[in-house]
XYZ file of C-alpha atoms in Angstrom:
461
model
C -7.493 52.818 31.145
C -5.341 49.986 30.051
C -6.790 47.241 27.994
C -5.148 43.846 28.667
C -4.905 42.377 25.074
C -3.379 38.949 26.345
C -5.308 36.284 24.964
C -5.546 34.660 28.406
C -7.963 37.691 28.498
C -11.512 36.330 28.948
C -12.763 38.791 26.281
C -11.450 36.842 23.521
C -11.686 33.529 24.437
C -8.560 31.864 23.477
C -5.560 31.196 25.963
C -2.347 30.948 24.873
C -0.480 27.828 22.825
C 1.648 25.878 24.496
C 4.772 25.228 22.854
C 3.621 27.362 19.500
C 7.687 27.977 17.810
C 8.363 24.698 17.672
C 4.853 23.404 16.858
C 6.302 25.991 13.666
C 9.209 25.032 13.281
C 7.634 21.231 12.151
C 5.272 22.082 9.384
C 5.253 23.507 6.104
C 2.011 24.727 6.473
C 0.989 27.289 8.452
C -0.598 27.527 11.728
C -2.137 30.364 12.212
C -3.608 31.345 15.418
C -5.388 34.095 17.669
C -2.558 36.275 17.730
C -2.000 36.663 14.071
C -3.432 40.102 12.517
C -5.477 38.118 9.744
C -6.884 35.750 12.153
C -10.738 37.378 12.401
C -10.241 36.647 8.232
C -8.747 33.359 8.140
C -10.233 31.661 11.169
C -13.813 32.227 9.444
C -15.339 28.785 7.036
C -16.957 29.477 4.034
C -20.329 30.069 5.515
C -19.687 33.087 7.417
C -22.687 32.407 9.627
C -21.380 30.028 11.570
C -20.430 30.882 14.850
C -18.053 29.193 16.138
C -14.045 30.911 16.891
C -11.348 27.850 17.066
C -7.931 27.329 19.547
C -5.947 27.679 16.012
C -6.343 26.136 11.975
C -4.447 24.663 10.321
C -3.482 25.343 6.593
C -2.240 21.658 5.553
C 1.158 21.142 3.238
C 1.353 17.881 3.144
C -0.305 14.739 5.249
C 2.594 15.198 8.041
C 1.647 18.698 8.483
C -1.572 17.142 9.846
C 0.175 14.067 12.092
C 2.108 16.640 13.467
C -0.658 18.834 14.037
C -2.727 15.742 15.652
C -0.080 14.538 18.041
C 0.217 18.073 19.170
C -3.458 18.779 20.070
C -3.313 15.212 21.669
C 0.514 16.266 23.651
C -1.818 19.791 25.116
C -5.570 18.373 25.114
C -6.741 19.840 21.892
C -10.026 18.343 20.274
C -9.624 18.504 16.866
C -12.116 20.016 13.608
C -11.121 18.087 10.242
C -11.940 21.042 7.156
C -11.119 20.272 3.937
C -11.605 23.891 1.337
C -13.663 25.582 4.570
C -17.104 23.101 4.133
C -18.879 21.472 7.229
C -18.107 24.058 9.803
C -20.679 24.203 12.869
C -20.371 25.433 16.410
C -19.006 22.186 17.401
C -16.203 23.379 16.457
C -15.699 26.020 19.215
C -12.256 26.370 20.915
C -10.942 23.373 18.784
C -8.567 23.403 15.652
C -9.270 23.661 12.577
C -7.493 21.441 10.161
C -7.917 23.104 6.095
C -6.154 20.461 3.720
C -6.639 23.379 0.914
C -2.902 22.551 -0.185
C -3.421 19.107 -0.345
C -4.312 18.569 -4.270
C -2.806 16.591 -5.818
C -4.461 15.140 -8.361
C -3.964 11.641 -10.577
C -6.408 10.224 -12.779
C -6.320 6.830 -14.503
C -8.795 6.577 -16.937
C -8.162 2.922 -17.861
C -9.184 1.507 -14.311
C -11.531 4.469 -14.041
C -10.147 5.279 -11.018
C -9.168 9.210 -9.738
C -6.367 9.535 -6.863
C -7.128 13.579 -5.448
C -5.723 15.385 -1.789
C -8.343 15.596 0.261
C -8.896 19.927 -0.839
C -9.060 18.853 -4.287
C -12.585 20.639 -4.976
C -14.939 19.127 -7.807
C -14.448 21.762 -10.253
C -10.688 21.067 -10.263
C -11.173 17.032 -10.321
C -14.013 17.544 -13.614
C -11.958 20.073 -15.138
C -8.793 17.800 -14.692
C -11.449 14.479 -16.311
C -12.125 16.571 -19.864
C -11.620 15.012 -22.793
C -11.534 11.486 -21.241
C -15.098 10.363 -21.729
C -14.923 10.127 -17.859
C -16.661 12.088 -15.200
C -16.596 11.689 -11.010
C -20.030 11.916 -9.477
C -19.678 15.936 -8.823
C -22.755 18.161 -7.160
C -24.086 21.376 -7.751
C -21.131 23.076 -6.775
C -17.181 22.677 -7.540
C -16.155 24.493 -4.615
C -17.168 21.651 -2.598
C -14.058 19.261 -1.489
C -14.163 15.829 -3.210
C -13.264 14.410 -0.364
C -15.691 16.020 1.945
C -18.646 15.636 -0.463
C -17.716 12.090 -0.705
C -17.309 11.667 3.799
C -21.420 13.130 4.037
C -22.769 11.032 1.631
C -23.107 12.980 -1.868
C -26.225 13.761 -3.607
C -25.048 14.619 -7.488
C -25.454 14.953 -10.800
C -25.242 11.389 -11.533
C -26.689 9.609 -8.517
C -29.722 8.601 -10.847
C -27.957 6.481 -12.552
C -24.251 5.763 -10.492
C -25.163 6.260 -6.754
C -23.709 8.316 -4.085
C -21.102 10.484 -3.907
C -19.774 7.773 -0.704
C -20.675 4.958 -2.826
C -18.019 5.426 -4.770
C -15.076 5.716 -2.472
C -12.919 3.061 -2.441
C -10.219 4.037 -0.426
C -8.310 6.816 2.283
C -5.823 7.105 3.310
C -7.227 8.894 7.033
C -4.888 9.956 10.075
C -5.547 8.311 13.023
C -5.753 9.970 16.789
C -2.064 9.132 17.427
C -1.247 10.783 14.622
C -0.044 7.272 12.821
C -1.227 7.680 8.098
C -2.353 4.936 6.472
C -4.030 3.540 3.689
C -7.794 1.744 3.978
C -9.922 -0.073 1.614
C -12.073 -2.586 1.681
C -9.500 -5.538 2.341
C -7.006 -3.978 4.746
C -10.172 -2.339 6.718
C -14.059 -3.106 6.001
C -15.553 -2.214 8.865
C -13.745 1.781 8.998
C -14.403 2.273 5.572
C -17.564 1.010 5.778
C -18.596 4.310 8.359
C -16.474 6.814 6.621
C -18.874 6.406 3.597
C -21.456 8.531 4.996
C -20.932 8.529 8.766
C -19.506 11.772 8.801
C -15.660 11.574 8.608
C -15.496 11.237 12.544
C -13.171 8.864 12.969
C -10.264 10.931 11.497
C -8.666 13.074 9.401
C -8.684 11.841 6.013
C -5.530 13.234 4.029
C -6.862 12.070 0.603
C -8.864 8.859 -1.080
C -9.361 6.767 -4.002
C -12.980 6.964 -5.934
C -14.735 5.765 -8.957
C -14.966 7.534 -12.283
C -17.946 6.762 -14.119
C -18.044 6.784 -18.161
C -20.290 9.148 -20.047
C -21.450 9.419 -23.766
C -21.573 12.644 -24.463
C -22.384 15.225 -21.380
C -25.441 17.984 -21.885
C -27.299 20.274 -19.662
C -28.189 23.564 -18.549
C -30.830 25.397 -16.636
C -34.409 26.939 -18.058
C -35.110 29.994 -16.208
C -38.727 31.328 -15.718
C -40.773 33.602 -13.834
C -42.401 32.559 -11.345
C -46.312 32.262 -12.300
C -45.184 29.397 -13.876
C -44.785 26.982 -10.623
C -47.462 24.902 -10.773
C -47.299 23.778 -14.002
C -43.587 23.386 -14.256
C -43.110 21.444 -11.303
C -46.886 19.166 -12.569
C -44.547 18.943 -16.395
C -41.410 18.424 -12.956
C -43.670 14.901 -11.423
C -44.526 13.688 -14.286
C -41.639 13.712 -16.362
C -39.538 12.057 -12.981
C -41.365 9.110 -12.858
C -40.495 9.150 -16.420
C -37.260 10.261 -17.786
C -33.902 7.229 -18.161
C -31.415 6.938 -14.373
C -28.865 8.818 -17.410
C -30.948 12.302 -16.985
C -31.503 14.231 -14.295
C -34.099 16.924 -13.253
C -34.529 19.628 -10.670
C -37.220 21.982 -10.504
C -36.336 25.455 -8.129
C -38.195 28.619 -6.593
C -35.791 31.222 -6.718
C -36.074 34.212 -4.478
C -33.556 36.783 -4.991
C -33.140 39.519 -2.135
C -33.545 43.098 -3.266
C -30.329 43.758 -2.289
C -28.017 46.148 -4.045
C -25.092 43.102 -4.803
C -27.966 40.845 -7.263
C -28.148 42.390 -10.566
C -30.481 44.307 -11.752
C -32.447 41.719 -14.069
C -33.034 39.456 -10.961
C -33.101 41.721 -8.130
C -36.029 41.071 -5.783
C -38.002 38.712 -8.434
C -39.192 35.730 -7.959
C -38.371 32.522 -10.899
C -39.168 28.222 -11.404
C -36.180 27.072 -12.028
C -35.577 23.951 -14.133
C -31.615 22.501 -14.155
C -30.986 19.055 -16.065
C -27.822 17.197 -16.490
C -27.477 13.697 -18.879
C -24.601 11.773 -20.113
C -26.558 10.663 -23.448
C -25.988 13.603 -25.237
C -27.678 17.276 -26.448
C -30.495 16.075 -28.480
C -32.250 13.550 -26.184
C -31.881 15.721 -23.201
C -33.779 19.101 -25.904
C -36.646 15.903 -25.988
C -36.767 15.880 -22.315
C -37.329 19.633 -22.171
C -39.869 19.887 -24.488
C -43.153 19.839 -22.297
C -40.545 22.260 -20.102
C -40.699 24.992 -22.377
C -44.091 24.699 -23.507
C -44.901 25.639 -20.117
C -44.179 29.393 -20.381
C -41.320 32.456 -21.450
C -38.201 31.244 -20.945
C -36.236 33.912 -19.269
C -32.454 32.615 -19.210
C -31.218 29.288 -20.553
C -27.815 27.700 -20.552
C -28.410 24.344 -22.012
C -26.055 22.905 -24.103
C -23.284 20.087 -24.772
C -21.094 20.051 -21.729
C -17.901 18.813 -20.997
C -16.647 17.236 -17.299
C -15.044 20.564 -15.746
C -18.447 22.564 -16.980
C -20.985 20.349 -15.256
C -20.654 22.293 -12.182
C -21.891 25.825 -13.106
C -25.412 24.497 -13.806
C -26.660 26.116 -11.029
C -24.718 28.957 -10.223
C -24.029 28.531 -7.813
C -22.155 30.273 -6.043
C -18.334 29.620 -4.826
C -17.422 32.690 -2.432
C -17.807 32.370 1.626
C -22.125 32.814 2.075
C -23.457 33.155 5.066
C -26.242 30.685 4.499
C -28.721 28.297 6.013
C -29.783 24.903 3.941
C -31.572 21.870 5.215
C -33.403 19.205 3.413
C -36.661 17.173 3.483
C -36.354 13.573 1.833
C -39.794 12.895 0.059
C -40.806 10.324 -0.811
C -43.423 10.987 -4.141
C -44.357 14.400 -5.505
C -47.823 14.659 -5.249
C -50.045 17.471 -5.860
C -50.435 18.069 -2.184
C -46.434 18.521 -1.891
C -46.315 20.008 -4.733
C -49.077 22.542 -3.854
C -47.198 22.612 -0.054
C -43.699 23.405 -2.188
C -45.198 26.457 -4.207
C -46.867 27.870 -1.678
C -43.977 27.718 1.139
C -42.101 29.360 -2.359
C -44.123 33.046 -3.116
C -44.538 33.108 0.333
C -41.141 34.143 0.402
C -39.698 34.251 4.071
C -36.725 34.272 4.624
C -35.636 31.599 1.705
C -33.998 32.559 -1.879
C -34.225 28.910 -3.382
C -36.540 25.869 -2.658
C -35.126 23.200 -4.679
C -36.473 19.848 -5.292
C -33.860 17.051 -7.178
C -35.383 13.367 -8.394
C -33.195 10.300 -6.935
C -35.631 7.842 -7.982
C -34.305 4.408 -8.865
C -30.903 5.879 -7.557
C -28.580 2.178 -7.048
C -26.817 1.509 -3.991
C -22.607 1.889 -4.163
C -19.494 0.095 -2.404
C -20.775 -0.733 1.206
C -21.479 2.232 3.241
C -23.463 3.414 5.783
C -24.110 6.713 3.344
C -24.161 4.916 0.195
C -27.016 4.910 -1.002
C -30.137 7.306 -0.562
C -33.353 5.673 0.267
C -35.858 8.734 -0.688
C -36.884 9.023 -4.244
C -36.947 12.983 -4.233
C -35.085 15.663 -2.033
C -36.573 18.987 -1.257
C -33.412 21.436 -0.147
C -33.895 24.791 1.163
C -31.677 28.064 1.070
C -31.849 31.191 3.229
C -28.635 33.826 3.197
C -27.903 34.920 6.533
C -26.207 38.067 6.654
C -26.694 38.781 9.952
C -27.617 36.271 13.712
C -31.106 37.601 13.767
C -31.642 36.541 10.124
C -30.278 33.588 10.748
C -32.224 32.899 14.037
C -35.144 34.415 11.945
C -34.311 31.393 8.948
C -34.276 28.343 11.480
C -37.371 28.921 12.984
C -38.836 28.785 9.649
C -36.494 25.913 8.519
C -38.024 24.120 11.267
C -41.648 25.230 11.413
C -41.338 24.022 7.409
C -39.601 20.851 7.917
C -42.934 20.346 9.854
C -45.235 21.276 7.410
C -43.636 17.900 5.380
C -44.052 15.529 7.712
C -46.633 14.277 5.248
C -44.685 13.847 2.509
C -41.652 12.977 4.180
C -39.467 9.604 3.809
C -36.522 8.140 2.991
C -32.926 8.573 3.929
C -31.343 12.052 4.469
C -27.887 11.891 3.675
C -25.587 14.314 6.073
C -24.820 15.920 3.199
C -27.625 18.469 3.831
C -28.486 17.606 7.625
C -29.723 20.605 9.236
C -27.669 22.737 12.093
C -29.142 21.086 14.477
C -29.809 17.848 13.496
C -27.871 14.605 13.450
C -26.835 10.635 12.672
C -29.859 10.149 13.513
C -32.018 12.080 11.183
C -30.332 10.116 9.000
C -29.620 6.174 9.802
C -31.464 3.999 11.617
C -30.909 2.814 15.208
C -28.334 -0.184 14.632
C -26.762 1.794 11.750
C -25.614 4.636 14.016
C -24.837 2.138 17.161
C -22.841 0.478 14.273
C -21.254 4.036 13.012
C -21.047 4.828 17.380
C -18.908 1.556 18.634
C -16.316 2.973 15.434
C -15.841 5.809 16.550
C -15.291 4.286 19.899
C -12.935 2.278 18.746
C -10.773 4.646 16.827
C -11.286 7.175 18.576
C -11.603 6.502 22.140
C -10.953 10.141 23.658
C -12.861 11.837 21.321
C -10.226 13.703 19.590
C -12.039 14.904 16.436
C -14.576 16.756 16.185
C -17.129 16.266 14.274
C -18.976 18.647 11.628
C -22.379 15.960 12.179
C -23.621 15.136 15.374
C -23.479 11.875 16.303
C -27.259 12.672 18.011
């Protein structure tokens, strides 16, 4: 039997890309297609559970690479999916040309003006390391592997949101490649309407190749993780709720329940076990943080303690999250207040284990607004985020069913805005913003991308 191995064969779900040799001659970076030997690996996004076979992937080395591929896509009828380091993949990216900007990794810092200018491929860990010794920090979240640009375009919940606001609120200016392939810098003076939408609108207006963001002064960073046996969860979550209503805005507290699976790749001390965790950060020094954490230490035996003084480059290590590509499902629920009933529901869901590895509650109370933008302000008092590891399709389907059930179960305490950073795969901007905001975003998108060339990582509906 003869097997047709051409890309036009329906088994491979891809058509031969026209003008490929000429396109590659015009690029500095790599343009990878299903015909390449390492396609099966290089096409994968960071969340390897996302089943979306793109038509090709550009690993851009220069902003002009991005412009060239945008023009190529327009000529040949392809849609384009912006991805920085591979985060933000969705099923919407199937059949598109994925543009990864990992190679755009320049960092320039003006400590006097408190501004960083970064390429779209710069990750939070790299930027924060550059800030060591400056007395400044960016609005990093829980994972250092996330790109600064992707985080800022999606809203961005930070360790410092209570004190300085969201990642979108710190976005000063961007260089964007539009649907014609033109590159231009925009700010609040040159195009305030588009920049308003870029601050949390889901990256649906072009491909951002660079950005300027605000940096923030810190006296002395301190932070870390306290881990306790799961039996302490009622006392710890109650102490967390009480502390979150009293601590000043320069202290950030997160409380979690962790269920580690019984798998060989999990280290022996935690394999198959469950724990309660308090993560904390402050910009005012270790002594103050130690006082805040005293009630938690008194609630039970501490089995893991990483609380200490930290440099900006060490903030992303606190949650000990994986930075290697991981199959998973993340969703979140915005909460108004952390009532006794809400705490009980969280602990009940966590101790039933199910498919979920982590239930995490982040204190967002009192968070200020930033620069004018659709995602520049969070209105939730707390954010409940839930993580499941989904190594195969059946696990992903079961986790989604359980996640939808949990969202319904937490409806009595749901309140406020959920920024796109934590939207579930089945959610869209309708779950993040009010009708008037969505209509304004849609109007801007129609004006700047009338052909619908760009496939956003967040659905409009």
